[in-house]
Short mmCIF file of C-alpha atoms in Angstrom, two decimals:
data_model
loop_
_atom_site.label_atom_id
_atom_site.label_comp_id
_atom_site.label_asym_id
_atom_site.label_seq_id
_atom_site.Cartn_x
_atom_site.Cartn_y
_atom_site.Cartn_z
CA MET A 1 -0.03 0.07 0.19
CA MET A 2 2.82 2.41 0.89
CA ARG A 3 4.02 2.02 -2.54
CA ASP A 4 0.55 4.05 -3.76
CA LEU A 5 0.39 6.64 -1.94
CA PRO A 6 3.49 8.55 -4.14
CA GLN A 7 0.98 8.14 -7.09
CA ALA A 8 -2.15 8.62 -5.16
CA ALA A 9 -0.56 12.59 -3.99
CA SER A 10 1.23 13.18 -7.53
CA ALA A 11 -2.70 12.83 -9.00
CA ALA A 12 -3.86 14.81 -6.69
CA LEU A 13 -1.29 17.45 -6.77
CA LEU A 14 -2.07 17.25 -10.61
CA LEU A 15 -5.90 17.45 -10.12
CA GLU A 16 -5.61 20.56 -8.05
CA TRP A 17 -3.52 21.85 -10.37
CA TYR A 18 -6.36 21.59 -13.62
CA ASP A 19 -9.52 22.69 -11.08
CA ARG A 20 -7.10 26.27 -11.26
CA HIS A 21 -4.79 26.03 -14.56
CA HIS A 22 -7.46 23.33 -17.07
CA ARG A 23 -7.72 24.74 -20.66
CA ASP A 24 -11.53 25.66 -21.65
CA LEU A 25 -12.12 23.44 -25.20
CA PRO A 26 -15.59 23.83 -26.84
CA TRP A 27 -15.82 19.89 -26.03
CA ARG A 28 -14.85 19.72 -22.18
CA VAL A 29 -17.09 19.91 -19.13
CA PRO A 30 -14.75 22.21 -17.04
CA PRO A 31 -14.47 21.36 -13.33
CA ALA A 32 -16.91 23.42 -11.82
CA ALA A 33 -19.74 22.71 -13.83
CA ALA A 34 -18.51 18.71 -13.36
CA ARG A 35 -19.57 19.61 -9.57
CA LYS A 36 -22.58 21.02 -10.56
CA GLY A 37 -23.62 17.83 -11.86
CA ALA A 38 -22.58 18.78 -15.37
CA VAL A 39 -21.75 15.95 -17.84
CA ALA A 40 -19.55 14.50 -20.60
CA ASP A 41 -21.50 14.29 -24.17
CA PRO A 42 -19.65 11.14 -25.92
CA TYR A 43 -20.07 12.11 -29.27
CA ARG A 44 -18.61 16.11 -28.58
CA VAL A 45 -15.56 13.62 -26.69
CA TRP A 46 -15.61 10.84 -30.02
CA LEU A 47 -16.27 13.72 -32.48
CA SER A 48 -13.06 16.45 -30.69
CA GLU A 49 -10.85 13.14 -30.37
CA VAL A 50 -11.42 11.71 -33.95
CA MET A 51 -10.53 15.22 -34.55
CA LEU A 52 -7.32 16.15 -33.09
CA GLN A 53 -5.53 13.29 -33.91
CA GLN A 54 -2.58 13.79 -35.78
CA THR A 55 -4.00 17.73 -35.74
CA THR A 56 -3.70 21.02 -32.98
CA VAL A 57 -6.33 21.77 -30.41
CA GLN A 58 -6.20 25.14 -32.76
CA ALA A 59 -6.40 23.81 -35.93
CA VAL A 60 -9.76 21.94 -35.26
CA LYS A 61 -11.66 24.16 -33.08
CA ALA A 62 -13.71 25.50 -35.77
CA TYR A 63 -14.24 22.46 -37.20
CA PHE A 64 -15.73 20.93 -34.65
CA GLU A 65 -17.63 24.15 -33.98
CA LYS A 66 -19.22 23.60 -37.54
CA PHE A 67 -19.56 19.57 -37.35
CA LEU A 68 -22.04 20.52 -34.21
CA ALA A 69 -23.26 23.10 -36.26
CA LEU A 70 -24.21 20.74 -39.17
CA TRP A 71 -25.09 17.75 -37.28
CA PRO A 72 -26.31 18.23 -33.45
CA THR A 73 -26.42 14.61 -32.83
CA VAL A 74 -24.67 10.71 -33.83
CA GLY A 75 -27.50 10.69 -35.32
CA ASP A 76 -27.69 13.64 -37.31
CA LEU A 77 -23.97 12.46 -38.67
CA ALA A 78 -24.77 8.90 -38.87
CA ALA A 79 -27.51 10.56 -41.66
CA ALA A 80 -25.73 12.82 -43.65
CA ASP A 81 -24.53 12.28 -46.61
CA THR A 82 -21.07 11.50 -47.26
CA GLU A 83 -19.97 14.42 -49.69
CA ASP A 84 -21.34 16.88 -47.52
CA VAL A 85 -19.47 15.35 -44.56
CA MET A 86 -15.68 15.41 -46.54
CA LYS A 87 -16.45 17.98 -47.97
CA ALA A 88 -16.38 19.53 -44.20
CA TRP A 89 -13.42 17.87 -43.07
CA ALA A 90 -11.51 19.40 -45.93
CA GLY A 91 -8.91 21.29 -44.96
CA LEU A 92 -8.02 19.06 -41.87
CA GLY A 93 -5.79 16.52 -43.02
CA TYR A 94 -5.79 12.77 -42.60
CA TYR A 95 -9.15 12.12 -44.97
CA ALA A 96 -9.65 8.91 -43.82
CA ARG A 97 -10.27 9.78 -40.66
CA ALA A 98 -13.21 11.44 -42.27
CA ARG A 99 -14.33 8.74 -43.58
CA ASN A 100 -14.14 6.10 -40.65
CA LEU A 101 -16.19 8.75 -38.93
CA LYS A 102 -19.47 9.04 -40.87
CA LYS A 103 -18.87 4.87 -40.95
CA CYS A 104 -18.70 5.31 -36.79
CA ALA A 105 -21.54 7.86 -36.41
CA GLU A 106 -23.71 4.78 -38.41
CA ALA A 107 -22.60 2.28 -36.32
CA VAL A 108 -23.17 3.86 -33.76
CA ALA A 109 -26.85 4.86 -34.59
CA ARG A 110 -27.93 1.22 -36.39
CA ASP A 111 -26.33 -1.40 -34.20
CA HIS A 112 -26.42 0.94 -30.64
CA GLY A 113 -29.31 2.85 -30.67
CA GLY A 114 -27.43 5.74 -31.02
CA ARG A 115 -25.52 6.12 -27.55
CA PHE A 116 -21.56 5.20 -27.89
CA PRO A 117 -20.24 2.15 -25.74
CA ASP A 118 -19.28 2.61 -22.43
CA SER A 119 -16.32 0.82 -22.54
CA GLU A 120 -12.85 0.31 -24.08
CA GLU A 121 -14.06 -2.86 -25.86
CA GLY A 122 -16.87 -1.52 -27.42
CA LEU A 123 -15.62 1.39 -28.13
CA LYS A 124 -12.26 -0.43 -30.38
CA ALA A 125 -15.34 -2.55 -32.18
CA LEU A 126 -16.22 0.44 -33.51
CA PRO A 127 -15.11 1.81 -37.40
CA GLY A 128 -11.54 4.12 -36.48
CA ILE A 129 -11.46 4.04 -33.10
CA GLY A 130 -8.56 2.60 -31.81
CA ASP A 131 -6.96 2.10 -28.82
CA TYR A 132 -6.06 5.46 -27.67
CA THR A 133 -9.62 7.20 -28.48
CA ALA A 134 -11.29 4.31 -26.99
CA ALA A 135 -8.64 4.81 -23.67
CA ALA A 136 -9.72 8.90 -24.10
CA ILE A 137 -13.49 8.28 -24.97
CA ALA A 138 -14.07 5.66 -21.78
CA ALA A 139 -12.27 7.90 -19.45
CA ILE A 140 -13.48 11.40 -20.63
CA ALA A 141 -17.19 10.32 -21.53
CA PHE A 142 -17.42 7.82 -19.17
CA ASN A 143 -15.01 8.36 -16.23
CA ARG A 144 -13.55 4.91 -16.96
CA ALA A 145 -10.07 4.61 -15.16
CA SER A 146 -8.59 4.39 -18.91
CA ALA A 147 -4.68 4.48 -19.45
CA VAL A 148 -5.11 7.62 -21.93
CA LEU A 149 -1.53 8.09 -24.05
CA ASP A 150 -1.12 11.19 -26.63
CA GLY A 151 1.66 12.75 -27.57
CA ASN A 152 1.32 15.20 -24.43
CA VAL A 153 0.79 12.80 -22.13
CA GLU A 154 3.62 10.49 -23.11
CA ARG A 155 5.86 13.57 -22.86
CA VAL A 156 4.71 13.43 -19.86
CA ILE A 157 5.58 10.30 -18.16
CA SER A 158 8.15 9.94 -20.34
CA ARG A 159 9.79 12.75 -18.45
CA LEU A 160 8.57 11.61 -14.55
CA HIS A 161 9.66 8.66 -14.81
CA ALA A 162 13.18 9.22 -17.10
CA VAL A 163 11.62 6.45 -19.07
CA GLU A 164 15.27 5.36 -21.21
CA THR A 165 13.37 3.02 -23.89
CA PRO A 166 12.47 5.42 -27.45
CA LEU A 167 9.40 5.34 -29.21
CA PRO A 168 7.15 3.85 -30.34
CA ALA A 169 8.40 0.95 -28.73
CA ALA A 170 8.19 2.69 -25.16
CA LYS A 171 4.38 2.79 -25.98
CA PRO A 172 3.39 -0.50 -23.41
CA GLU A 173 5.55 0.84 -20.77
CA MET A 174 4.84 3.97 -20.71
CA ARG A 175 0.74 2.84 -20.66
CA ALA A 176 1.59 0.70 -18.21
CA LEU A 177 3.05 3.85 -16.11
CA VAL A 178 -0.35 6.10 -17.13
CA GLN A 179 -2.51 3.18 -15.85
CA ALA A 180 -0.01 2.48 -12.22
CA LEU A 181 -0.88 6.31 -12.02
CA THR A 182 -4.20 7.38 -12.73
CA PRO A 183 -6.76 7.75 -9.85
CA ALA A 184 -9.73 6.03 -9.62
CA ASP A 185 -11.74 9.26 -8.58
CA ARG A 186 -12.04 11.44 -11.68
CA PRO A 187 -10.06 9.55 -14.60
CA GLY A 188 -11.73 11.52 -16.89
CA ASP A 189 -9.91 14.77 -15.20
CA PHE A 190 -7.03 13.33 -14.91
CA ALA A 191 -6.35 12.36 -18.45
CA GLN A 192 -7.21 15.88 -19.72
CA ALA A 193 -5.05 17.12 -16.80
CA MET A 194 -2.02 15.08 -18.35
CA MET A 195 -2.50 16.43 -21.46
CA ASP A 196 -2.65 20.21 -20.57
CA LEU A 197 0.07 19.56 -18.66
CA GLY A 198 2.33 18.75 -21.16
CA ALA A 199 0.18 21.32 -23.46
CA THR A 200 0.74 24.23 -21.45
CA ILE A 201 4.00 23.46 -19.57
CA CYS A 202 5.70 20.10 -20.09
CA THR A 203 6.42 21.10 -23.55
CA PRO A 204 8.68 19.57 -26.10
CA LYS A 205 11.38 22.55 -26.44
CA ARG A 206 11.65 24.87 -23.13
CA PRO A 207 9.31 22.91 -20.55
CA ALA A 208 7.98 25.64 -17.77
CA CYS A 209 9.59 23.32 -15.20
CA SER A 210 9.20 26.18 -12.16
CA LEU A 211 5.12 26.18 -12.87
CA CYS A 212 5.58 22.14 -12.87
CA PRO A 213 2.43 20.66 -9.79
CA ILE A 214 4.42 17.54 -9.80
CA PRO A 215 8.03 18.88 -10.46
CA THR A 216 9.43 16.88 -7.42
CA ASP A 217 8.15 13.65 -8.96
CA CYS A 218 9.95 14.82 -12.21
CA ARG A 219 13.41 12.67 -12.18
CA ALA A 220 14.15 13.46 -15.96
CA LEU A 221 14.90 16.84 -13.53
CA LYS A 222 16.40 15.62 -11.31
CA THR A 223 19.05 13.28 -13.24
CA ALA A 224 19.03 14.61 -17.42
CA ASP A 225 18.25 17.07 -19.42
CA PRO A 226 13.86 17.37 -19.74
CA GLU A 227 13.89 18.87 -23.19
CA THR A 228 15.49 15.01 -24.36
CA PHE A 229 12.47 12.82 -23.14
CA PRO A 230 11.12 10.87 -24.68
CA ARG A 231 13.71 8.98 -26.10
CA LYS A 232 12.54 8.73 -29.63
CA ALA A 233 14.02 6.54 -32.63
CA ALA A 234 15.52 7.93 -35.40
CA LYS A 235 13.66 9.07 -38.03
CA LYS A 236 13.87 7.62 -41.91
CA GLU A 237 14.08 10.35 -44.28
CA LYS A 238 11.01 10.55 -46.07
CA PRO A 239 11.07 9.61 -49.39
CA LEU A 240 9.93 11.98 -52.25
CA ARG A 241 7.45 11.46 -54.81
CA LEU A 242 6.39 13.36 -58.11
CA GLY A 243 3.21 14.09 -59.81
CA ALA A 244 1.32 16.71 -62.15
CA ALA A 245 -1.64 18.32 -61.84
CA PHE A 246 -3.33 19.31 -64.73
CA VAL A 247 -6.12 22.62 -63.87
CA ALA A 248 -8.70 23.24 -66.63
CA VAL A 249 -11.07 26.58 -66.62
CA ASP A 250 -13.41 27.23 -68.77
CA GLY A 251 -14.69 31.01 -70.06
CA LEU A 252 -17.00 31.25 -67.45
CA GLU A 253 -14.78 30.37 -64.88
CA ALA A 254 -14.93 27.49 -63.73
CA VAL A 255 -12.68 24.70 -62.36
CA TYR A 256 -13.38 20.93 -63.92
CA LEU A 257 -13.08 19.01 -60.66
CA ARG A 258 -13.38 15.11 -60.30
CA LYS A 259 -13.82 12.96 -57.70
CA ARG A 260 -11.00 10.70 -56.58
CA PRO A 261 -11.57 6.79 -56.07
CA GLU A 262 -13.26 6.26 -52.46
CA THR A 263 -10.43 4.05 -51.42
CA GLY A 264 -6.70 5.00 -50.88
CA LEU A 265 -4.58 7.90 -49.82
CA LEU A 266 -7.17 11.05 -49.81
CA GLY A 267 -9.59 8.80 -50.39
CA GLY A 268 -13.67 9.78 -51.54
CA MET A 269 -12.15 13.71 -51.79
CA THR A 270 -11.96 16.58 -54.93
CA GLU A 271 -9.61 16.66 -57.13
CA VAL A 272 -8.37 18.32 -59.94
CA PRO A 273 -7.40 15.57 -62.65
CA GLY A 274 -3.43 14.54 -62.74
CA THR A 275 -1.27 11.68 -62.77
CA ASP A 276 -1.53 8.60 -60.90
CA TRP A 277 0.77 8.98 -58.51
CA THR A 278 1.07 6.72 -54.77
CA SER A 279 3.12 6.89 -51.68
CA ARG A 280 5.24 4.34 -53.19
CA ARG A 281 6.03 5.34 -56.20
CA ASP A 282 5.78 8.50 -59.09
CA GLY A 283 2.97 9.60 -61.30
CA ASP A 284 4.34 11.26 -65.22
CA THR A 285 5.21 14.47 -64.70
CA SER A 286 5.26 15.59 -68.01
CA ILE A 287 3.31 17.94 -70.07
CA ASP A 288 2.52 15.19 -72.78
CA ALA A 289 0.82 13.09 -69.51
CA HIS A 290 -1.99 15.38 -70.13
CA PRO A 291 -6.12 13.31 -69.59
CA PHE A 292 -7.63 15.82 -72.46
CA PRO A 293 -6.15 17.64 -75.80
CA ALA A 294 -6.05 21.28 -74.27
CA GLU A 295 -3.10 24.31 -74.99
CA TRP A 296 -1.23 23.12 -71.66
CA GLU A 297 1.20 25.72 -70.03
CA PRO A 298 3.33 24.48 -67.04
CA CYS A 299 2.32 26.80 -63.87
CA GLY A 300 5.46 25.44 -61.79
CA THR A 301 5.44 23.61 -59.07
CA VAL A 302 3.75 22.46 -55.29
CA ASN A 303 5.48 20.42 -52.49
CA HIS A 304 2.88 18.49 -50.12
CA VAL A 305 4.34 16.71 -46.86
CA PHE A 306 2.04 13.80 -46.13
CA THR A 307 3.04 11.51 -43.18
CA HIS A 308 5.14 9.28 -45.17
CA PHE A 309 6.43 11.31 -48.30
CA GLU A 310 7.04 14.31 -49.55
CA LEU A 311 5.20 15.16 -52.79
CA HIS A 312 6.18 17.52 -55.36
CA LEU A 313 3.51 18.45 -57.85
CA SER A 314 4.05 19.89 -61.20
CA VAL A 315 1.27 22.04 -62.54
CA PHE A 316 -0.14 23.22 -66.12
CA ARG A 317 -2.81 24.87 -67.08
CA ALA A 318 -5.40 25.21 -69.95
CA ARG A 319 -8.20 27.42 -70.60
CA VAL A 320 -10.92 24.97 -72.82
CA GLY A 321 -14.72 24.62 -73.76
CA ARG A 322 -17.06 22.67 -72.06
CA ALA A 323 -17.53 19.98 -75.48
CA ASP A 324 -13.81 19.40 -75.40
CA VAL A 325 -14.16 18.09 -71.98
CA GLY A 326 -16.70 14.88 -70.86
CA GLU A 327 -16.22 11.73 -70.66
CA ALA A 328 -17.62 10.54 -73.83
CA ARG A 329 -14.36 12.15 -74.88
CA THR A 330 -12.59 12.19 -72.44
CA GLY A 331 -12.43 8.66 -70.30
CA THR A 332 -12.59 10.87 -67.01
CA SER A 333 -15.72 12.01 -65.33
CA GLY A 334 -16.09 15.13 -63.66
CA TRP A 335 -17.87 18.39 -63.66
CA TRP A 336 -17.23 22.08 -63.64
CA GLU A 337 -16.92 24.15 -60.36
CA PRO A 338 -17.30 28.16 -60.03
CA LEU A 339 -14.36 29.61 -58.58
CA ALA A 340 -17.46 31.89 -56.24
CA SER A 341 -18.06 27.62 -54.88
CA LEU A 342 -14.37 26.36 -54.58
CA ARG A 343 -14.07 27.05 -51.11
CA ALA A 344 -16.90 24.33 -50.27
CA GLN A 345 -15.54 21.93 -52.37
CA ALA A 346 -13.99 18.56 -50.17
CA LEU A 347 -10.55 19.72 -52.22
CA PRO A 348 -7.76 18.65 -49.78
CA THR A 349 -4.85 20.52 -49.55
CA VAL A 350 -2.65 20.07 -52.08
CA MET A 351 -5.20 20.02 -54.65
CA LYS A 352 -5.99 23.58 -52.84
CA LYS A 353 -1.86 24.16 -53.80
CA ALA A 354 -2.24 22.99 -57.18
CA ILE A 355 -5.09 25.23 -57.88
CA ALA A 356 -4.02 28.52 -56.43
CA LYS A 357 -0.73 27.70 -58.20
CA ALA A 358 -2.50 27.74 -61.42
CA ILE A 359 -5.09 30.29 -60.30
CA PRO A 360 -3.82 32.72 -58.55
CA HIS A 361 -6.92 34.22 -57.35
CA ALA A 362 -8.95 31.18 -57.27
CA PHE A 363 -9.91 30.79 -53.29
CA GLU A 364 -10.12 34.96 -53.04
CA ALA A 365 -13.69 34.57 -54.12
CA GLY A 366 -16.85 33.60 -52.39
#
């Protein structure tokens, strides 16, 4: 029992700090409201956690508010048109999340009566929910004593215990340490306290150790430089891939767009015609790879960094008549989108870059 007392004391100090210094986030129930009986909405918690994967809090806030305005409940999202969901997600990146978001909402509405399962195992059975997201929802929405381990928590726990094993191999060890530290009382607030500590004080660079509520427990602070934790395996250099994008504009200042296949990278998103590049191979970069005959002219190159590779797209532009573009003539189907409504399309960032390269004022309209 004596071994558990330091852990309990640390958790209590961290919760006291969280009560005073928590971040105000639109999906969160603040401690004062929780003490008055307010409870977290599992839909909001799930939506925010999916959006926050590989994305900053600042970037997510506006998207979260937009989704709630469009689809206030999981049932509303389940009934939404997939294309509308993809359009609303455009610009947030990692588009498989949007497809899984829709599938998960459908599963909750269809198989669970519109109520999220309240256990990690039940949550992990849903589309797009892995270990971390299941633990976060279970803790924050249902107050389960789950070990929540995101990037912020990894940093905090690795410094508290001076974990020498590099990531990602250290994840099981870190998860066990977080589990041992998680209190039975207020585990959801504790998980969010760990996240806030990592986001605001125990930061990657120049951590504010003098403001930390639990500095005496930090082995990294006592024995090493906290900035060197978590240890990380050497990163592999991202491969460079090449491709081409073709921006066709008609006499009415509309751009020719098409939809990508549902599966694969950027699946189901909108694009301008281009060559067949992937994360594993280059596409043709020449003007001869055009999707249909026109007076194509080079506009330069745009660069975009994906998770596992970097892409350089050669961009070409042509002014064409609508009669010259069509499935019967070109073997490709698509549609003409006015510049004024381009912003509303499900265009991933890389495609917006390509269009803006060809038409600098494209996204100034609307």
